[in-house]
Short mmCIF file of C-alpha atoms and ligand atoms in Angstrom, two decimals:
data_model
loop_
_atom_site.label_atom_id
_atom_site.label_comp_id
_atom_site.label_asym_id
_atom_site.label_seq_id
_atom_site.Cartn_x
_atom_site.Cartn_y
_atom_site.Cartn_z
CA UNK A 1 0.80 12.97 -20.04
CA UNK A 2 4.71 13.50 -19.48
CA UNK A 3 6.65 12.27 -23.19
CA UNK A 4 7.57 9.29 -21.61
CA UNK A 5 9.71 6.98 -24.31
CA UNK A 6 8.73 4.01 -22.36
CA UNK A 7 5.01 4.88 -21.78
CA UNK A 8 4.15 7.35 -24.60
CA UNK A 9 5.79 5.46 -27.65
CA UNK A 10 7.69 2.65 -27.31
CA UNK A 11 6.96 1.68 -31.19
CA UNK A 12 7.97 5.51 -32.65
CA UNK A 13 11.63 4.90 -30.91
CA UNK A 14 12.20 1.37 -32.61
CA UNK A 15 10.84 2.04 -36.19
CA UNK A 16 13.66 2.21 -38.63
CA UNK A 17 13.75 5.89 -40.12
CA UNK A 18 11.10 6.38 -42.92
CA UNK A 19 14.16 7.04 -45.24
CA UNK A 20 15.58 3.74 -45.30
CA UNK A 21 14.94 2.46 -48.81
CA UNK A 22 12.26 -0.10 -49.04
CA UNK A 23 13.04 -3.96 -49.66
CA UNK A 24 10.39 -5.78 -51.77
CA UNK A 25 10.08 -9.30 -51.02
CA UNK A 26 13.87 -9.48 -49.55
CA UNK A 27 15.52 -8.51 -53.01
CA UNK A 28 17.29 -5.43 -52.10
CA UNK A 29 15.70 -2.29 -53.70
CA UNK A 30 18.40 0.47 -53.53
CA UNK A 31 21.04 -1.20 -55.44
CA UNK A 32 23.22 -2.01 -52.69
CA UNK A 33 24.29 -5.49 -51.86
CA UNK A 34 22.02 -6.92 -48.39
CA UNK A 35 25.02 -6.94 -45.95
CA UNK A 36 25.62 -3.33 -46.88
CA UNK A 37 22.27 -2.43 -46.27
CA UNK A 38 21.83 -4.48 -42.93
CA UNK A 39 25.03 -2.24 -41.92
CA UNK A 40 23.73 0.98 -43.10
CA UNK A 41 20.11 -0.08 -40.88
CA UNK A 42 22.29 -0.83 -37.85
CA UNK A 43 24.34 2.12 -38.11
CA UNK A 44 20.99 4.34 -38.80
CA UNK A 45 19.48 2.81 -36.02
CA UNK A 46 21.85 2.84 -33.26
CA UNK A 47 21.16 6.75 -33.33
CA UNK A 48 18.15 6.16 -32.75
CA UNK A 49 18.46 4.21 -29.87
CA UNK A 50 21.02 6.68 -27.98
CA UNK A 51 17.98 9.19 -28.67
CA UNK A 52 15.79 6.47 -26.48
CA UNK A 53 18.51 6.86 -23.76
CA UNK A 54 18.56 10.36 -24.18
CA UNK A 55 14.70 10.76 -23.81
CA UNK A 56 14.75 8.34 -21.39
CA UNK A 57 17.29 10.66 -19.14
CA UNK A 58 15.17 13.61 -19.75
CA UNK A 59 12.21 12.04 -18.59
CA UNK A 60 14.07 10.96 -15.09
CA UNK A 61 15.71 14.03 -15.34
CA UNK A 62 12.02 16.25 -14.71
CA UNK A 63 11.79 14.82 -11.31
CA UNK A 64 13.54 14.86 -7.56
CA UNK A 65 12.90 11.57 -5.52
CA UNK A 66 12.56 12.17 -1.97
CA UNK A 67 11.65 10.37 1.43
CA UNK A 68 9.90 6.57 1.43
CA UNK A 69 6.08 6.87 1.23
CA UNK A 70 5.58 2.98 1.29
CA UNK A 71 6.83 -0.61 0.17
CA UNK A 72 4.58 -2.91 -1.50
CA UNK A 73 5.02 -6.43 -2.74
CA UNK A 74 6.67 -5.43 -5.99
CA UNK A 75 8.00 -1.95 -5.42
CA UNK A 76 9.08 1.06 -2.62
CA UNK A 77 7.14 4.26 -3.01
CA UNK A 78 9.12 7.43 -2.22
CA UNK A 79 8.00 11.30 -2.60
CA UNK A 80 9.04 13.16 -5.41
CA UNK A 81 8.32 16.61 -6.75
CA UNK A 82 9.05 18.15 -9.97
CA UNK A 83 12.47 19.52 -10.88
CA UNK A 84 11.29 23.02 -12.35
CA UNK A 85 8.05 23.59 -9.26
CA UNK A 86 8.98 21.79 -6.75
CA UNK A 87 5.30 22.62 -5.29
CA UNK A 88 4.29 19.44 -8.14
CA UNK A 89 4.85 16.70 -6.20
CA UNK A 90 4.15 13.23 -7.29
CA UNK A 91 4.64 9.50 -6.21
CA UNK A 92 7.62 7.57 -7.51
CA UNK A 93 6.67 3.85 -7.65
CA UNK A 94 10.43 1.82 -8.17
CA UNK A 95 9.73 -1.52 -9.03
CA UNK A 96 12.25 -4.28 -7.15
CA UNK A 97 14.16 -5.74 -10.25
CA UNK A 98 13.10 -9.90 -10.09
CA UNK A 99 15.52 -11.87 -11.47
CA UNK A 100 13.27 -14.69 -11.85
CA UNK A 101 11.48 -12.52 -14.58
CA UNK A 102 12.43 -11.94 -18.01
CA UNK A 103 14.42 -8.21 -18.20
CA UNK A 104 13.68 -8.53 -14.69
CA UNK A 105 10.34 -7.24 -14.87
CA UNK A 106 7.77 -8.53 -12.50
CA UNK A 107 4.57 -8.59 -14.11
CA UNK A 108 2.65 -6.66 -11.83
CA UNK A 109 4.40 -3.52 -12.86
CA UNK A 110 3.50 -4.43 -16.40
CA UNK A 111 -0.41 -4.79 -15.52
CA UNK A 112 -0.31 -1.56 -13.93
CA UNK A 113 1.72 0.66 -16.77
CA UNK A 114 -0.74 -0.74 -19.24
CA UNK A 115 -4.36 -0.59 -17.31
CA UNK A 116 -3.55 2.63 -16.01
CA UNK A 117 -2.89 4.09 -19.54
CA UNK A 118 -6.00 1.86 -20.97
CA UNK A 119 -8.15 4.40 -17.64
CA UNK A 120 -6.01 7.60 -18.14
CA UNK A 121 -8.66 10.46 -17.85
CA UNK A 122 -11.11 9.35 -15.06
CA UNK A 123 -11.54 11.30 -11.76
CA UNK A 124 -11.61 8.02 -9.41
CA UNK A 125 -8.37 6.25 -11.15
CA UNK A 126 -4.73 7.17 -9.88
CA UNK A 127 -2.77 8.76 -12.35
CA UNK A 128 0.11 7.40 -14.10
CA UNK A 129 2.29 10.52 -15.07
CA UNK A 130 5.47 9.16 -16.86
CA UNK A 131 7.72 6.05 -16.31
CA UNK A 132 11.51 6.01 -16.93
CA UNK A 133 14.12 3.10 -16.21
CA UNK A 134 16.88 4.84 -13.70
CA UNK A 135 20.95 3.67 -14.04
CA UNK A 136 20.36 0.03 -12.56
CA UNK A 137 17.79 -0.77 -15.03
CA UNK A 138 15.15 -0.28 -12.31
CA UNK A 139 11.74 0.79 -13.96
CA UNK A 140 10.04 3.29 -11.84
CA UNK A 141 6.15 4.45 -12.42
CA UNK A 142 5.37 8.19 -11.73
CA UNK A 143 2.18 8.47 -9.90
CA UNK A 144 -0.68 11.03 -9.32
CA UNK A 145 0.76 11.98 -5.26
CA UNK A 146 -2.48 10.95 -2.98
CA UNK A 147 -1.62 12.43 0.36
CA UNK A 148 -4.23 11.40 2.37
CA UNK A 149 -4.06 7.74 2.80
CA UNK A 150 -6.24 4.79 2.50
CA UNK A 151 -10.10 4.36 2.98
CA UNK A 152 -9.22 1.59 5.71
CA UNK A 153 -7.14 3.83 7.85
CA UNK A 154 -10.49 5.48 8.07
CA UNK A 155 -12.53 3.11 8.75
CA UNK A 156 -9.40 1.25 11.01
CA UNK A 157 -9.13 4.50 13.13
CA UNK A 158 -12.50 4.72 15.19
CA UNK A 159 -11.17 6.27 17.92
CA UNK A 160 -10.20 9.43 15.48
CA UNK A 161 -12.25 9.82 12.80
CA UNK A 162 -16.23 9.59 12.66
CA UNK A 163 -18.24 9.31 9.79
CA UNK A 164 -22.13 8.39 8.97
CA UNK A 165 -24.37 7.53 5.72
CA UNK A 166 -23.81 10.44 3.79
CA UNK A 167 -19.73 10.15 3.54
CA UNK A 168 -20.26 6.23 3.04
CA UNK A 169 -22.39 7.38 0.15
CA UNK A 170 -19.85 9.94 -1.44
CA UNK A 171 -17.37 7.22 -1.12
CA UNK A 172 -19.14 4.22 -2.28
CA UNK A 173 -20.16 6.78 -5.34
CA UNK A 174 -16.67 7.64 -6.33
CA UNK A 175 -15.88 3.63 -5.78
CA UNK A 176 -18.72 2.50 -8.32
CA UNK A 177 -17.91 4.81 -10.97
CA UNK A 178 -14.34 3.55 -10.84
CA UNK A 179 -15.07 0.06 -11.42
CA UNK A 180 -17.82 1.29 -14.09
CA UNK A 181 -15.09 2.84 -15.82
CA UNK A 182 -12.55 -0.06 -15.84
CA UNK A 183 -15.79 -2.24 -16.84
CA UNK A 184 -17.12 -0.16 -19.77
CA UNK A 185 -13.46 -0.36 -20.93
CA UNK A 186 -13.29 -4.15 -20.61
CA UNK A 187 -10.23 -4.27 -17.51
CA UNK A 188 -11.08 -6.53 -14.40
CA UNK A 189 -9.06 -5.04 -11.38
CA UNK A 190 -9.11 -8.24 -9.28
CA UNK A 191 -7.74 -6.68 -6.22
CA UNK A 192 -10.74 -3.84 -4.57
CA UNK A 193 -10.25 -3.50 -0.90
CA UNK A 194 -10.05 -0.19 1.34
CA UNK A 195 -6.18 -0.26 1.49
CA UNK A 196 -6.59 0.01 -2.38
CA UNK A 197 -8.69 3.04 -2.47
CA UNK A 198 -6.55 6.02 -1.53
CA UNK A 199 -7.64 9.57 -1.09
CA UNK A 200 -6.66 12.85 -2.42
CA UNK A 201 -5.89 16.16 -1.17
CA UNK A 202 -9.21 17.16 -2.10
CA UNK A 203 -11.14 13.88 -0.65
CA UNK A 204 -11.11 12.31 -4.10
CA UNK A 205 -11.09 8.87 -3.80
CA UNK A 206 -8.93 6.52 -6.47
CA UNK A 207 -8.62 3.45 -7.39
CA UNK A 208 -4.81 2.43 -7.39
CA UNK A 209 -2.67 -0.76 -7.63
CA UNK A 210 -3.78 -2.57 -10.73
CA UNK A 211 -0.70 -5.40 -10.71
CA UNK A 212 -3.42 -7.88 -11.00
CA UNK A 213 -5.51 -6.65 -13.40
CA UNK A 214 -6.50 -7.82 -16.72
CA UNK A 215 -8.81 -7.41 -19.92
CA UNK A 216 -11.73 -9.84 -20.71
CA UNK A 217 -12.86 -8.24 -23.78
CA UNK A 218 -12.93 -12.68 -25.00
CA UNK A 219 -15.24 -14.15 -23.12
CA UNK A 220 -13.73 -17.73 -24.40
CA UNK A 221 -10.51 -17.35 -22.92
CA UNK A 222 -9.51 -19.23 -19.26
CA UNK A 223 -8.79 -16.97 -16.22
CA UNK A 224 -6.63 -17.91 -12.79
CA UNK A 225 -8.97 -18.08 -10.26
CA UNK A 226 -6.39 -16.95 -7.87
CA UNK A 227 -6.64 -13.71 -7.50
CA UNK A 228 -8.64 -10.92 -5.00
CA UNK A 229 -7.22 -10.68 -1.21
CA UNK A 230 -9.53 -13.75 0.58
CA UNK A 231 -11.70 -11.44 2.68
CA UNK A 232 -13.25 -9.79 -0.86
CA UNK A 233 -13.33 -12.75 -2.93
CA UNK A 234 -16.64 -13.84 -4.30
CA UNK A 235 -17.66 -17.50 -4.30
CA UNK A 236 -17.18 -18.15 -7.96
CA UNK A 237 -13.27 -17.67 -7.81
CA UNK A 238 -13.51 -19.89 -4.24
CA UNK A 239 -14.86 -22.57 -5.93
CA UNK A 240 -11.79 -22.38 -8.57
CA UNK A 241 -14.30 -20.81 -11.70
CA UNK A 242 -11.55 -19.79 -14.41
CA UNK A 243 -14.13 -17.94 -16.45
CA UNK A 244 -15.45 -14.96 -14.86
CA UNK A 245 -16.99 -11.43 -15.61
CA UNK A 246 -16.51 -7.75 -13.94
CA UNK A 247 -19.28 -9.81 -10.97
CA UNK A 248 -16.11 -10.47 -9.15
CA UNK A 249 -14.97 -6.80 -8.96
CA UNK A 250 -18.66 -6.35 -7.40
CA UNK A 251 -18.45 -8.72 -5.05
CA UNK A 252 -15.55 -6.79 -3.37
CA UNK A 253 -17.33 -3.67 -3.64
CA UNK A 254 -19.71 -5.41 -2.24
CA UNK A 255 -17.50 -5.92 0.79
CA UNK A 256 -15.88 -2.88 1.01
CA UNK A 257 -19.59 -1.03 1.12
CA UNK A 258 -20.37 -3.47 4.23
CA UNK A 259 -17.16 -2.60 5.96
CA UNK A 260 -17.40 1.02 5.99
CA UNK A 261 -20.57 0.30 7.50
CA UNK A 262 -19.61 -1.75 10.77
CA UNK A 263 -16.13 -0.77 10.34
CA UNK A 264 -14.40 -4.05 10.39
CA UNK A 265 -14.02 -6.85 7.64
CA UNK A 266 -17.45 -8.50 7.35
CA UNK A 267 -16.09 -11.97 5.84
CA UNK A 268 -12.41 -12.06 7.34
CA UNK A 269 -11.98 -15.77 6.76
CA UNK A 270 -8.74 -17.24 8.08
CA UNK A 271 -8.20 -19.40 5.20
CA UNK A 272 -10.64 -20.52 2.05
CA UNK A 273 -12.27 -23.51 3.82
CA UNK A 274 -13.27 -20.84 6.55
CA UNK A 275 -13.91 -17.73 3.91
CA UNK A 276 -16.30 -20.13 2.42
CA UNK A 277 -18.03 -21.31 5.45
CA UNK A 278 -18.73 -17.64 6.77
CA UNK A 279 -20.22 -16.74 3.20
CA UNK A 280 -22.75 -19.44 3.46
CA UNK A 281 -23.54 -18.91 7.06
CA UNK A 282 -23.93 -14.70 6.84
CA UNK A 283 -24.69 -14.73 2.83
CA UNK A 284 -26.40 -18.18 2.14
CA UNK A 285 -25.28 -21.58 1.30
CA UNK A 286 -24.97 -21.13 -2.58
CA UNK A 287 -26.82 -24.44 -4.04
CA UNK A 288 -28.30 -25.63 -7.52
CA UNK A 289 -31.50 -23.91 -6.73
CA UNK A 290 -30.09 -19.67 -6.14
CA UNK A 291 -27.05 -20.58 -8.31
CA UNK A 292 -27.90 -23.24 -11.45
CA UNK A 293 -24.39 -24.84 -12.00
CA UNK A 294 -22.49 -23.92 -8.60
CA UNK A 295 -21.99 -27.49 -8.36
CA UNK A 296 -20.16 -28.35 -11.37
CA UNK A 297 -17.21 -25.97 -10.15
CA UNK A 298 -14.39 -27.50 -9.85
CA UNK A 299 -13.60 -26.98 -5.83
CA UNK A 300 -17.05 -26.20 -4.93
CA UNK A 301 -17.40 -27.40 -1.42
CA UNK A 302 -20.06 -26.15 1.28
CA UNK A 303 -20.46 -27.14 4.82
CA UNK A 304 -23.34 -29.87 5.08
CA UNK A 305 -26.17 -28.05 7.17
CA UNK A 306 -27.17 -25.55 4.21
CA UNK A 307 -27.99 -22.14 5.30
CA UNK A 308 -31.14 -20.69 3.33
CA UNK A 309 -30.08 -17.27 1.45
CA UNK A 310 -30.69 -14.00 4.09
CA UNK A 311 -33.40 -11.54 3.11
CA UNK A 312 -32.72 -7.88 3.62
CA UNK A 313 -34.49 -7.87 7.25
CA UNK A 314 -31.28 -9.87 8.47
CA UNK A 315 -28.73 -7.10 6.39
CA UNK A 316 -31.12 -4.19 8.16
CA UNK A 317 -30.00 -5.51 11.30
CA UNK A 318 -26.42 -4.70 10.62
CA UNK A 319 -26.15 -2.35 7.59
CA UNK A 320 -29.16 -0.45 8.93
CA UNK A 321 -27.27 2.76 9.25
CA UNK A 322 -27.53 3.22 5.42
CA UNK A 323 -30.79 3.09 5.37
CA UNK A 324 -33.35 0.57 3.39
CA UNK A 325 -32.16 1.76 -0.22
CA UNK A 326 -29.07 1.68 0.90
CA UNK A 327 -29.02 -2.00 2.55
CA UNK A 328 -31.43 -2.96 -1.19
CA UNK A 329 -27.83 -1.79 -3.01
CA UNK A 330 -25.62 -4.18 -0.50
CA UNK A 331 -27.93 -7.04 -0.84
CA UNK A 332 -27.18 -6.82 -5.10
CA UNK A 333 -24.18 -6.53 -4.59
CA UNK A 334 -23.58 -9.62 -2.74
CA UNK A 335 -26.22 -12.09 -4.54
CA UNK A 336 -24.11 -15.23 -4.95
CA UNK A 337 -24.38 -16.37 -8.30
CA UNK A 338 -22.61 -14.32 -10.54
CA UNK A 339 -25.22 -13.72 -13.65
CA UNK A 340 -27.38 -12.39 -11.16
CA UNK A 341 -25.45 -10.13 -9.18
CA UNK A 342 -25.80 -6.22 -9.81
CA UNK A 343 -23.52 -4.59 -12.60
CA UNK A 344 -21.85 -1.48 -12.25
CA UNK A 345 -23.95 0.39 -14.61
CA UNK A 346 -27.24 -0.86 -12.72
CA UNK A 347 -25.07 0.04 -8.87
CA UNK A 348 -25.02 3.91 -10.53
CA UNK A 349 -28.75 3.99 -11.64
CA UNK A 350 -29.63 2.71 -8.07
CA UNK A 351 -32.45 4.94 -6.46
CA UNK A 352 -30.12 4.87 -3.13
CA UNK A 353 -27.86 7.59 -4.87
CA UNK A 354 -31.13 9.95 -4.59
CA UNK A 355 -32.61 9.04 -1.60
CA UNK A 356 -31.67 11.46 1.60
CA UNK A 357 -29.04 11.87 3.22
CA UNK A 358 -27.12 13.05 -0.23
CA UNK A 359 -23.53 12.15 -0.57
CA UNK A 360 -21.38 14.42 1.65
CA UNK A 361 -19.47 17.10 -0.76
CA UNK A 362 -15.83 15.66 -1.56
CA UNK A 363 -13.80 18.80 0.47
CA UNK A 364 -16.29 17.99 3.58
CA UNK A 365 -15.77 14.48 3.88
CA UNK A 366 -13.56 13.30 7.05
CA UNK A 367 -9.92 12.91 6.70
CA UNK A 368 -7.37 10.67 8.33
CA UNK A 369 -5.61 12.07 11.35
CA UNK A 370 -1.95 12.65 12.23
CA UNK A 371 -0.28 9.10 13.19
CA UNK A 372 -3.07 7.37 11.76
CA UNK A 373 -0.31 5.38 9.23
CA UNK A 374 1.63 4.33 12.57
CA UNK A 375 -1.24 3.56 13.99
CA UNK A 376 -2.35 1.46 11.30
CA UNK A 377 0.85 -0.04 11.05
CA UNK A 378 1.09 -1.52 14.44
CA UNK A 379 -2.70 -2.78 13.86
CA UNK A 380 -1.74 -4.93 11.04
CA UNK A 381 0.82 -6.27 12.97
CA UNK A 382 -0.89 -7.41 16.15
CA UNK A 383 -2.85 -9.30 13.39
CA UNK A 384 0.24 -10.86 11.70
CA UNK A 385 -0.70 -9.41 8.54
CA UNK A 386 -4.01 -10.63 8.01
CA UNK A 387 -4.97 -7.69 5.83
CA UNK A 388 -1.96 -7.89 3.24
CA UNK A 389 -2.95 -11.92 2.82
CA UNK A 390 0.62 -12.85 1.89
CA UNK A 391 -0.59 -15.97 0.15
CA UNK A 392 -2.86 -14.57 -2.40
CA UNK A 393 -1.64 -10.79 -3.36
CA UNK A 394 1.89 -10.39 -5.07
CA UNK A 395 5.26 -12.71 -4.24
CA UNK A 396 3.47 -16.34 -4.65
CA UNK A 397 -0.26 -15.75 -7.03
CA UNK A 398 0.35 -12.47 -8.84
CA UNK A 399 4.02 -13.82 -10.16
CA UNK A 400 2.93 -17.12 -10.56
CA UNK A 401 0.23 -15.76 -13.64
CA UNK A 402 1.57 -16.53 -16.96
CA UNK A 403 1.94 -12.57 -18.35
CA UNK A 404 2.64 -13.91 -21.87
CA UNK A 405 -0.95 -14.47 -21.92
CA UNK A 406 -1.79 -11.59 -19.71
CA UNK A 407 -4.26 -14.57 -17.35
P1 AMP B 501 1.64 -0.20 -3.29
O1 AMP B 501 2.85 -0.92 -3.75
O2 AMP B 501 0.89 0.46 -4.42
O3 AMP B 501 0.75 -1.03 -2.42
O4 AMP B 501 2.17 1.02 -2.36
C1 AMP B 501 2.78 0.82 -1.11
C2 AMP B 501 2.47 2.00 -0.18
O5 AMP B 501 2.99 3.22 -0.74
C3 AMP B 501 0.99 2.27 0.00
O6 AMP B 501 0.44 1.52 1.04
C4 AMP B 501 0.95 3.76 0.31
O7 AMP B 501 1.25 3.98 1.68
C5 AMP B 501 2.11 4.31 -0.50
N1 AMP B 501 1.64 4.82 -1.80
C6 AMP B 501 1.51 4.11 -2.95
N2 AMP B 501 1.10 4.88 -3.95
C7 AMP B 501 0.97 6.13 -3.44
C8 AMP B 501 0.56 7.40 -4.00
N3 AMP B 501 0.23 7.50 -5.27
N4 AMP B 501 0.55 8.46 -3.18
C9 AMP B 501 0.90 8.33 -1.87
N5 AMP B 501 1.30 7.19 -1.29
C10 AMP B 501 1.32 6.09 -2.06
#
């Protein structure tokens, strides 16, 4: 990783140097009086924090910003390359200053400097290069460059691009082992859906956008239950749960591995009342008797006629393409109460990963076609942004969360 004083070592650049003299219970050590030592730290440190400023410029210095890539809810995305090859090019992530946020920070961008350096070194999470603040305080995030797009332009752009078991496989395999690896190191993503899941130059697919992540390595402490875009949220966080486990990750993973099947949203509820009512009519009508405590949640609510749980001859009508290990994999993945739904480490030892057809080879798999992002673009808009689901991802839940306590 790039020296990056705001990513590499924020604590180095504010210690006092080593040579100050030490103090001993607040009785000045080195013989001087305390307001002549308190001058002699401040004028020893201010040194130290023009070197910041100068590290800081060297960092922003190493790279060219170049055309708009993209605008989330937090920042604006442009091209960049590096300043001595310009063949290195990355993604420049410049997060909107908020003034409603201390420094102006919104805490999305904090979530994702700190999860991605928690992942740093796994195939199937985006990169975070560097970060450096540029001349209007603006903090921008250097990104591993993913050129290809999305896995739901994919999956959006039938017309174009074709695909079968074996590519579902190779990217439902790169998928899993993601959200092992933010698992095994104790980081919820609370936010898997296709337009999350961008794709490399060499088909890799990566996990990106963490802004709503979090840690639960305590098990005690209270979580918002509003987070995940509607159409992947799992019942638990519906029925307002605020303690939770990496179950809600699968349950999106879940629903991305049934999408790339049929190719649309399988659950695209208009609002929660309706997300829950087409869970219990396609998944089951979660009661006392497949869920032991669903009812003492807070805002759990079903419709009255209760729908018994499906078996995996209903899924092998739809999700037949994958074939019946693969459809066994999709019903774990979706078992409505939480303790008893597949892990990650279980989804990777699934015999599905072995059966035939094997997953297709990462430079073989199909790749999005030119004007596939206008396309895509003009999709989302015929459906008044049904995908983005203003009222759960970014400007009202994400900045809502209480950072302080990292909920
Ligand atoms: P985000 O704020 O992460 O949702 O990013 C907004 C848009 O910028 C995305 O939908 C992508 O089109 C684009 N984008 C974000 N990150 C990258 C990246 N690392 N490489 C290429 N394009 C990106």
């Amino acid at each position: 990783m790039a020296n990056s004083p705001l990513v590499a070592r924020p604590t180095d650049a504010l210690q006092p140097p080593k040579s100050l003299p030490p103090s001993s219970g607040g009785t000045p050590s080195g013989g001087l009086p305390r307001s002549a030592r308190g001058q002699q730290i401040a004028a020893l440190a201010r040194p130290t924090m023009d070197l910041m400023e100068q590290m800081n410029e060297d960092e922003k210095n190493k790279y060219i910003k170049g055309k708009k890539l993209g605008e989330g809810t937090y920042a604006n995305v442009y091209l960049g390359h590096s300043r001595l090859d310009s063949s290195t090019q990355v993604a420049i992530k410049k997060i909107k200053v908020q003034k409603e946020y201390q420094d102006g920070i919104a805490p999305d961008a904090i979530r994702e400097m700190k999860y991605l350096q928690k992942l740093r070194g796994h195939a199937n999470i985006i990169i975070l290069h560097s970060v450096f603040s540029s001349k209007d305080q603006n903090l921008n995030l250097v990104l591993e460059y993913l050129p290809l797009g999305d896995l739901e332009m994919l999956i959006r752009d039938v017309d174009h691009v074709r695909y079968g078991a074996a590519d579902i496989k190779a990217w439902m395999g790169m998928l899993t082992r993601a959200i092992w690896w933010c698992h095994d190191n104790y980081v919820l993503h609370r936010d898997i859906k296709p337009n999350n899941l961008l794709i490399a130059a060499d088909g890799e697919v990566k996990l990106a956008d963490f802004g709503l992540a979090r840690s639960f390595a305590d098990p005690g402490v209270r979580m918002t239950a509003n987070v995940i875009t509607r159409w992947y949220r799992p019942p638990e966080l519906l029925f307002g749960a605020r303690h939770y486990s990496g179950a809600v990750d699968i349950w999106s993973v879940g629903l991305v591995f049934a999408e790339l099947i049929i190719r649309a949203p399988y659950l695209p509820g208009n609002s929660e009342v309706e997300q829950i009512a087409l869970i219990c009519r396609e998944i089951g009508t979660p009661t006392e008797e497949n869920w032991p405590g669903v009812t003492q949640l807070k805002e759990y609510t079903v419709p009255s006629d209760v729908v018994p749980v499906a078996g995996k001859d209903k899924y092998m009508g739809r999700f037949g393409a994958v074939g019946s290990d693969g459809v066994d994999l999709l019903t774990k993945t979706l078992v409505l109460d939480p303790r008893r739904r597949i892990t990650a480490r279980e989804m990777l030892e699934h015999r599905w990963w072995k059966a035939d057809p094997k997953p297709t080879p990462k430079h073989d798999l199909p790749k999005k076609t030119a004007g596939a992002e206008e396309k895509l673009a003009a999709d989302l808009k015929r459906r008044n942004g049904m995908v983005e689901d203003d009222d759960v991802r970014g400007s009202k839940v994400a900045r809502k969360l209480d950072f302080g306590t990292a909920r």
